[in-house]
PDB file of C-alpha atoms and ligand atoms in Angstrom:
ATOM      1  CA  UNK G   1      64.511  38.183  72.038  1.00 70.00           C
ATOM      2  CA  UNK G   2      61.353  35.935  71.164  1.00 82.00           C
ATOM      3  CA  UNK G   3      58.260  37.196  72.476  1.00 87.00           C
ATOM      4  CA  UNK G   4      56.134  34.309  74.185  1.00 94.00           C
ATOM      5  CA  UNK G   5      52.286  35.565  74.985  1.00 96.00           C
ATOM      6  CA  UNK G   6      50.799  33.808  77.949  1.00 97.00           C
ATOM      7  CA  UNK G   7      47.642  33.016  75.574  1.00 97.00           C
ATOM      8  CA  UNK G   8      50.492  30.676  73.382  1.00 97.00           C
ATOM      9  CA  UNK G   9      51.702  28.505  76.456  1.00 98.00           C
ATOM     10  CA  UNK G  10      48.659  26.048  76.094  1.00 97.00           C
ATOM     11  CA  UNK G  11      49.564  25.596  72.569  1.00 97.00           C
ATOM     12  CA  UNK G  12      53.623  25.404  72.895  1.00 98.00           C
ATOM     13  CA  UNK G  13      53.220  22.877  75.843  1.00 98.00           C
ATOM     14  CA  UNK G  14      51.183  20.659  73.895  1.00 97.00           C
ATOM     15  CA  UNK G  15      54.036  20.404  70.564  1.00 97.00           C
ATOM     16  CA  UNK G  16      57.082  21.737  72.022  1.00 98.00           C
ATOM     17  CA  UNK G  17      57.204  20.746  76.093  1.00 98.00           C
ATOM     18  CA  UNK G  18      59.268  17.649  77.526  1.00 98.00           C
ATOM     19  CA  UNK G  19      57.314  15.445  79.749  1.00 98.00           C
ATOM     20  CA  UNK G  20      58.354  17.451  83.081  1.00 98.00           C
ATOM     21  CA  UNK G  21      57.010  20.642  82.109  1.00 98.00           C
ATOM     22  CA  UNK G  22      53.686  19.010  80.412  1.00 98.00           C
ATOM     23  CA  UNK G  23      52.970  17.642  83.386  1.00 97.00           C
ATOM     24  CA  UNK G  24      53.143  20.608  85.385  1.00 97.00           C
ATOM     25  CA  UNK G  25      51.520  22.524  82.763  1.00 98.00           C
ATOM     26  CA  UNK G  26      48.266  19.261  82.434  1.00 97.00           C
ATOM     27  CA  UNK G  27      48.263  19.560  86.437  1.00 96.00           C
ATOM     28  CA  UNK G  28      48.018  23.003  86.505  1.00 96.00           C
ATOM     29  CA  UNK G  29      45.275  23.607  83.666  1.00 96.00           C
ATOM     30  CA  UNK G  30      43.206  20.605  85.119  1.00 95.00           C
ATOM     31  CA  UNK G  31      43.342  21.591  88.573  1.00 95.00           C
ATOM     32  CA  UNK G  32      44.091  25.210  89.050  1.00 95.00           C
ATOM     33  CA  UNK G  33      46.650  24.408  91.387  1.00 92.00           C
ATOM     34  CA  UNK G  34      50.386  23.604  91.466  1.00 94.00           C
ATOM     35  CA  UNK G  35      52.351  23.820  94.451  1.00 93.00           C
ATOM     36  CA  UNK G  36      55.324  25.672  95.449  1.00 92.00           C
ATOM     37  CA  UNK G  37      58.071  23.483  93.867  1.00 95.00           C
ATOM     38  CA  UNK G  38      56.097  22.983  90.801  1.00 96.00           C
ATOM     39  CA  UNK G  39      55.353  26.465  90.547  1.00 95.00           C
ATOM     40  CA  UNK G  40      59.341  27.542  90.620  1.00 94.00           C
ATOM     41  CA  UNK G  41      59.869  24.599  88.251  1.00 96.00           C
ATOM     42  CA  UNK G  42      57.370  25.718  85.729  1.00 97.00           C
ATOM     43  CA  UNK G  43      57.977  29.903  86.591  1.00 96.00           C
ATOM     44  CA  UNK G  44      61.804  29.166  85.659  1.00 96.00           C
ATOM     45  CA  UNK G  45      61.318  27.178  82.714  1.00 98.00           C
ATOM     46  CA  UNK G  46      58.528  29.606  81.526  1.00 97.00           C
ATOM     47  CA  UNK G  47      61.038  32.730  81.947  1.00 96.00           C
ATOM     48  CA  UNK G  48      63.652  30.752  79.831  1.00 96.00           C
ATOM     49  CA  UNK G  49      61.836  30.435  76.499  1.00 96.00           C
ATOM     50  CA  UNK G  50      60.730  33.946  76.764  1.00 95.00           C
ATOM     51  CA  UNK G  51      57.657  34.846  78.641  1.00 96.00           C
ATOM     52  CA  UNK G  52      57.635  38.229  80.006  1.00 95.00           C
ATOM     53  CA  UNK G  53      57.076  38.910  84.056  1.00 95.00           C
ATOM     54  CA  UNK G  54      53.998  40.423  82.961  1.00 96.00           C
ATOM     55  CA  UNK G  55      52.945  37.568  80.766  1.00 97.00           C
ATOM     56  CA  UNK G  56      54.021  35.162  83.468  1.00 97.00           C
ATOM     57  CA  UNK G  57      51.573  37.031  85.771  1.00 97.00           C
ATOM     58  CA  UNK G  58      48.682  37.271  82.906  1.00 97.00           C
ATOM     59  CA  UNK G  59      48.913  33.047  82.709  1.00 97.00           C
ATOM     60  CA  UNK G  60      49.316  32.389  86.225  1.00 96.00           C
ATOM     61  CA  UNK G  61      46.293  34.484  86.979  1.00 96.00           C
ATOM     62  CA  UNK G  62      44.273  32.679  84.043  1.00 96.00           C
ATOM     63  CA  UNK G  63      45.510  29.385  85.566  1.00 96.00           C
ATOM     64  CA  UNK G  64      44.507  30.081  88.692  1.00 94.00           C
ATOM     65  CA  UNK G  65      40.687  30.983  87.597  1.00 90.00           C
ATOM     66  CA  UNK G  66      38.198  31.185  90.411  1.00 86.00           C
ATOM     67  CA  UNK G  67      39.948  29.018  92.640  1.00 82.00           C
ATOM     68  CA  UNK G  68      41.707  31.641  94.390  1.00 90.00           C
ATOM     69  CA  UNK G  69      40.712  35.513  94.473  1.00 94.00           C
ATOM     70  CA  UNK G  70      42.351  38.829  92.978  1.00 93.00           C
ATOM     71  CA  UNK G  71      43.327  39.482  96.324  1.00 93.00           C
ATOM     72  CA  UNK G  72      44.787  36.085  97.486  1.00 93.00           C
ATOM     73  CA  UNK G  73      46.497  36.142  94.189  1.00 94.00           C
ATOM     74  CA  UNK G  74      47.752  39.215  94.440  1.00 92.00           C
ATOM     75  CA  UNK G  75      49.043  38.516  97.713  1.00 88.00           C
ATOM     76  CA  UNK G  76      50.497  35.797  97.839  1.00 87.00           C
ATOM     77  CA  UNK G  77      51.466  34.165  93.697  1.00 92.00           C
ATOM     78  CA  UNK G  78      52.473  37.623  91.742  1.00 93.00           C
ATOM     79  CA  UNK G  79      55.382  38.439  94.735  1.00 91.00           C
ATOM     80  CA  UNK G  80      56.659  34.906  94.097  1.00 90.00           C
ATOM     81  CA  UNK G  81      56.527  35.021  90.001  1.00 93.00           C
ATOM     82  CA  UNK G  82      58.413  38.300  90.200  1.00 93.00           C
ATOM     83  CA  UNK G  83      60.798  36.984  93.294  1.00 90.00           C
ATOM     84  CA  UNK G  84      61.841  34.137  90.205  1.00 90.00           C
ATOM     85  CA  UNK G  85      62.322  36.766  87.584  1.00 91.00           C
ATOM     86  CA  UNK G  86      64.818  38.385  90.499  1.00 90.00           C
ATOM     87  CA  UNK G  87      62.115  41.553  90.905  1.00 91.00           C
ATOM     88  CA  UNK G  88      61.627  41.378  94.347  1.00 85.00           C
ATOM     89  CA  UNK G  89      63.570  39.960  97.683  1.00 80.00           C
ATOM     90  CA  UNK G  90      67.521  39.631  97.014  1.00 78.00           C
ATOM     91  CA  UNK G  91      66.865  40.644  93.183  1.00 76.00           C
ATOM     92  CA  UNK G  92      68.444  37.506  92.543  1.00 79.00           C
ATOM     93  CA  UNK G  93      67.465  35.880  89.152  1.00 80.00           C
ATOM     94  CA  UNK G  94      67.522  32.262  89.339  1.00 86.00           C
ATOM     95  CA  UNK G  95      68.092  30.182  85.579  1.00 93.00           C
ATOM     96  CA  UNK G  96      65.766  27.564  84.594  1.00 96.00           C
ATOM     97  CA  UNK G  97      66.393  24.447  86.205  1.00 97.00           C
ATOM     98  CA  UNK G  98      68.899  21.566  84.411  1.00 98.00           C
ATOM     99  CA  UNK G  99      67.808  18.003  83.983  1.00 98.00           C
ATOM    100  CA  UNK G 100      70.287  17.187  86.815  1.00 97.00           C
ATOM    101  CA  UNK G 101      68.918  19.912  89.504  1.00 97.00           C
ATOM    102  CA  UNK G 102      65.531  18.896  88.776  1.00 97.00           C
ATOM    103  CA  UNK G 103      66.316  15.010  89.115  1.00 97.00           C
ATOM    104  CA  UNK G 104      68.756  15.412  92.013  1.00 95.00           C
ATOM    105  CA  UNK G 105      67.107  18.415  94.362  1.00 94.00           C
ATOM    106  CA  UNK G 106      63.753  18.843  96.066  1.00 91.00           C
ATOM    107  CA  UNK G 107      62.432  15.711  95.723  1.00 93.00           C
ATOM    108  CA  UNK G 108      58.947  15.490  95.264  1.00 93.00           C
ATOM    109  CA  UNK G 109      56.411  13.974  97.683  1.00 88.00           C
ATOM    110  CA  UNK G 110      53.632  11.891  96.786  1.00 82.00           C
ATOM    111  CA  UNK G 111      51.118  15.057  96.526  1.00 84.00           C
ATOM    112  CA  UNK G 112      53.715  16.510  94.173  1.00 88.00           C
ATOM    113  CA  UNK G 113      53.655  17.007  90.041  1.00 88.00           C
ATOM    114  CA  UNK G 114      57.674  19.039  90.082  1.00 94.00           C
ATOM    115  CA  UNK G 115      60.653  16.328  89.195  1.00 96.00           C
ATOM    116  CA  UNK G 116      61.317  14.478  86.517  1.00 98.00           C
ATOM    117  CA  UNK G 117      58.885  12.032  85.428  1.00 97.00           C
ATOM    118  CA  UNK G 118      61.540   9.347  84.465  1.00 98.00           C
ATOM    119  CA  UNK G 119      62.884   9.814  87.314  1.00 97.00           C
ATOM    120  CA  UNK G 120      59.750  10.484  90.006  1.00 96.00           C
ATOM    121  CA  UNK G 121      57.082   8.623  88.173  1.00 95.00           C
ATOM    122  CA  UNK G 122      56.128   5.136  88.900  1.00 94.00           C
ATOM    123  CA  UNK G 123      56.309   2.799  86.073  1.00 96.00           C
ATOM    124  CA  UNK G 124      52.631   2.264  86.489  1.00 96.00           C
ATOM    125  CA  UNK G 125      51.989   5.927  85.853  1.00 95.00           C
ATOM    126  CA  UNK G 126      54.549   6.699  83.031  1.00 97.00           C
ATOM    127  CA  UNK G 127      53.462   4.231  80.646  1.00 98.00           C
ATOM    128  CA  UNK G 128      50.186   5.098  80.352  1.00 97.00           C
ATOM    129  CA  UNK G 129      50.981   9.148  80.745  1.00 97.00           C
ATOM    130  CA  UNK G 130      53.640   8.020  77.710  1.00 98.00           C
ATOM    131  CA  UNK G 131      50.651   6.878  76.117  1.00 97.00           C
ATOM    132  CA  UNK G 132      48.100   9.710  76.722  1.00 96.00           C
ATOM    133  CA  UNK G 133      50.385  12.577  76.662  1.00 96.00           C
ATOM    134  CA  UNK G 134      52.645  11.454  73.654  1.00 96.00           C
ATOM    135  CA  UNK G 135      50.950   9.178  71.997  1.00 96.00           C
ATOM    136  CA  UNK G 136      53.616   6.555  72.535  1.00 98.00           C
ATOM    137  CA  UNK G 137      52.085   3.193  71.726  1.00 97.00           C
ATOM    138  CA  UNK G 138      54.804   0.970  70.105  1.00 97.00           C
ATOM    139  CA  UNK G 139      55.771  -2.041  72.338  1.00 97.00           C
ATOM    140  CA  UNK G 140      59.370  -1.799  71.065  1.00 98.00           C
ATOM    141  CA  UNK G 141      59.326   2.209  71.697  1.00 98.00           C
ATOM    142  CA  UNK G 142      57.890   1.735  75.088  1.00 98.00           C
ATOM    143  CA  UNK G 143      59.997  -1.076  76.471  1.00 98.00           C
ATOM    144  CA  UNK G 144      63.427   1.214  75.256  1.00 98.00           C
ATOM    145  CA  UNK G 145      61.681   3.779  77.359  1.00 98.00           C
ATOM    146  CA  UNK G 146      61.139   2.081  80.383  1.00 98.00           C
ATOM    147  CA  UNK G 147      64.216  -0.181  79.751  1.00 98.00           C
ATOM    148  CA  UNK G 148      66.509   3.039  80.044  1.00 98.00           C
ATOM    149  CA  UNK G 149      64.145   4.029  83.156  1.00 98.00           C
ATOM    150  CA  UNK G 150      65.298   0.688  84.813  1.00 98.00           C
ATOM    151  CA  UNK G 151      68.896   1.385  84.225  1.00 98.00           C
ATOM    152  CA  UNK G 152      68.690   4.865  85.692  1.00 97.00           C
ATOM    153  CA  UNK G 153      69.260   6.320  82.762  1.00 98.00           C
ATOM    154  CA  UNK G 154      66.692   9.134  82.890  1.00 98.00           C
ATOM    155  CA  UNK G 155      68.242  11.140  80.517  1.00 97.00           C
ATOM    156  CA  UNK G 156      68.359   8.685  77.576  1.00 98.00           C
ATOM    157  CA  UNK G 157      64.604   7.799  78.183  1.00 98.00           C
ATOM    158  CA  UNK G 158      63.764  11.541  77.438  1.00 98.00           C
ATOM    159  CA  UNK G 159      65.924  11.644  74.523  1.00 98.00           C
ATOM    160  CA  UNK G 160      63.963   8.491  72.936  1.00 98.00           C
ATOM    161  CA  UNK G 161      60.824  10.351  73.589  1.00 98.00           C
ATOM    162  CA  UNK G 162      62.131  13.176  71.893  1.00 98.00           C
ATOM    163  CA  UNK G 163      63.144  11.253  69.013  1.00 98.00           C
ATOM    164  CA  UNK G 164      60.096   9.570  68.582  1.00 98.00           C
ATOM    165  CA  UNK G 165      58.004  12.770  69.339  1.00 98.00           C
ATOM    166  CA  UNK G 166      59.601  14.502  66.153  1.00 98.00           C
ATOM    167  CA  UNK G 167      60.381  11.193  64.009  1.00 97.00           C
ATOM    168  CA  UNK G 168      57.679  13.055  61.735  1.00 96.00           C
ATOM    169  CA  UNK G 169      60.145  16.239  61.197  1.00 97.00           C
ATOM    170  CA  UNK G 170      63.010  13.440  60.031  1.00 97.00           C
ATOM    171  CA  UNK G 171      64.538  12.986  63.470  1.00 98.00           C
ATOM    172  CA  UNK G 172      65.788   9.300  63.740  1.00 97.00           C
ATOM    173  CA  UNK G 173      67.076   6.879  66.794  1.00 97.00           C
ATOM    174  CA  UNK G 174      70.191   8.142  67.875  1.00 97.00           C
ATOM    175  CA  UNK G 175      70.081  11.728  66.964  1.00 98.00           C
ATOM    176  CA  UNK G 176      68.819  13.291  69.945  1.00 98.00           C
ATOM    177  CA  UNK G 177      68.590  16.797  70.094  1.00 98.00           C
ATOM    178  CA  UNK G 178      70.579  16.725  66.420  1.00 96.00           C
ATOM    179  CA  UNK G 179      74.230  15.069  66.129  1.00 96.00           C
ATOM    180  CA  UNK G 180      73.558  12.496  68.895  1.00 97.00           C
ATOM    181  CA  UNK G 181      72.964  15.687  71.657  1.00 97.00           C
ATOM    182  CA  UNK G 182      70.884  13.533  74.531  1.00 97.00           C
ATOM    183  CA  UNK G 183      68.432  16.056  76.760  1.00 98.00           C
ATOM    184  CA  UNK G 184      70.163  17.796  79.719  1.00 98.00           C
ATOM    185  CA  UNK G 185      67.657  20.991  79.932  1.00 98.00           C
ATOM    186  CA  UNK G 186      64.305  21.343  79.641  1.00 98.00           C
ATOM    187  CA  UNK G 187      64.787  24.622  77.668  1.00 98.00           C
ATOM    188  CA  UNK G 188      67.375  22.648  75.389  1.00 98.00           C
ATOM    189  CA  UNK G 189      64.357  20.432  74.529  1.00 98.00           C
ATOM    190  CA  UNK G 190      61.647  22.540  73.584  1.00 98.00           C
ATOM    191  CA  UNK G 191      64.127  24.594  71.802  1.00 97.00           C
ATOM    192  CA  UNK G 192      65.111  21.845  69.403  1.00 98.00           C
ATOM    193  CA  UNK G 193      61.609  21.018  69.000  1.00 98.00           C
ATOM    194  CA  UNK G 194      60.663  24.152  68.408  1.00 97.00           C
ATOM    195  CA  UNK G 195      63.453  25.022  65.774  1.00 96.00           C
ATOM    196  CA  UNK G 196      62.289  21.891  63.889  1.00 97.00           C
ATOM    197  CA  UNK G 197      59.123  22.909  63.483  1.00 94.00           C
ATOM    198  CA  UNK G 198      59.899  26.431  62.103  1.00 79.00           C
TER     199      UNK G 198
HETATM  200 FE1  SF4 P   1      62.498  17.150  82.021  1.00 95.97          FE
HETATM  201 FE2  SF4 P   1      65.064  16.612  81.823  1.00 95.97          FE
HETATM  202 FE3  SF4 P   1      63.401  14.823  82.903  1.00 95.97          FE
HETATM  203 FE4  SF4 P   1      63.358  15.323  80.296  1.00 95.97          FE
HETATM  204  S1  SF4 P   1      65.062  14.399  81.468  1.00 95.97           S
HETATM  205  S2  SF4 P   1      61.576  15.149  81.631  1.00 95.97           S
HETATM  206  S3  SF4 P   1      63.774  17.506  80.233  1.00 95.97           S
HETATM  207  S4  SF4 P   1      63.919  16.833  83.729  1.00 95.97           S
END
């Protein structure tokens, strides 16, 4: 199994992370906070490319900073990062959310970051993150982005972004995830990203 440190997140969210999960992961850096559906969100996805309960715990608490202390951390965050990796409560452990869960259940509110940005953002605010986060400037790339947006087609407009994202590793419209594969997991994408940068 691949060992993920919690010191290596920053750096894998930045090259490897589809726009869901680097915006919980830009939320949570910039304001020390997430709350509780975009901490399960994250915690699952987090567990599922390899980060140890303890190394969950080390980057929560480094997330977290001074905003909330040892004890309040304690108490209340570590129970819930080891409730998701099935440690504590019912011992249940719960997989990494799927494109459709996280675009179909607990919608977010308006003080939210969890979802799917394709599917939760406003047009108004995925363009521009498209722009800042990704780099995504093309009018033609944009407007097949937002175009498949319209249509409801949340799906293909991560795909595009994905194929865009890693046109520099040879990855061309209409491959997807390799052999046409569109994105239907989270974990899917960043491990195709990460396998073509290896
Ligand atoms: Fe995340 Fe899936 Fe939405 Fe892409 S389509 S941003 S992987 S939930």
């Amino acid at each position: 199994d691949r060992k993920i440190s919690a010191e290596s997140i920053d750096m894998l969210a930045k090259k490897h992370f589809p726009m869901c999960m680097r915006s919980l992961h830009d939320r949570l850096q910039n304001t020390h906070h997430l709350k509780h559906f975009g901490r399960l969100q994250y915690t699952l996805f987090l567990k599922g490319i390899g980060l140890s309960v303890d190394e969950a715990i080390v980057f929560w608490r480094k997330s977290y900073g001074a905003n909330i202390s040892d004890d309040k951390f304690n108490k209340e965050y570590r129970y819930n990062i080891r409730h998701s990796f099935g440690l504590e409560g019912g011992r249940k452990s719960y997989p990494p959310r799927s494109c459709q869960k996280i675009i179909t259940q607990d919608q977010p509110g308006p003080q939210d970051n969890h979802g799917c940005p394709f599917r939760h953002f406003s047009l108004d605010h995925l363009v521009p993150s498209l722009r800042a986060t990704y780099g995504i400037t093309d009018t033609n790339d944009l407007n097949e982005i937002t175009g498949a947006v319209k249509a409801q087609h949340f799906h293909v407009a991560c795909t595009r972004v994905f194929e865009i994202t890693h046109a520099n590793k040879g990855v061309r419209k209409g491959d997807g995830l390799g052999g046409g594969e569109s994105v239907n997991h989270p974990n899917r994408y960043f491990e195709r990203s990460l396998e073509l940068s290896g």
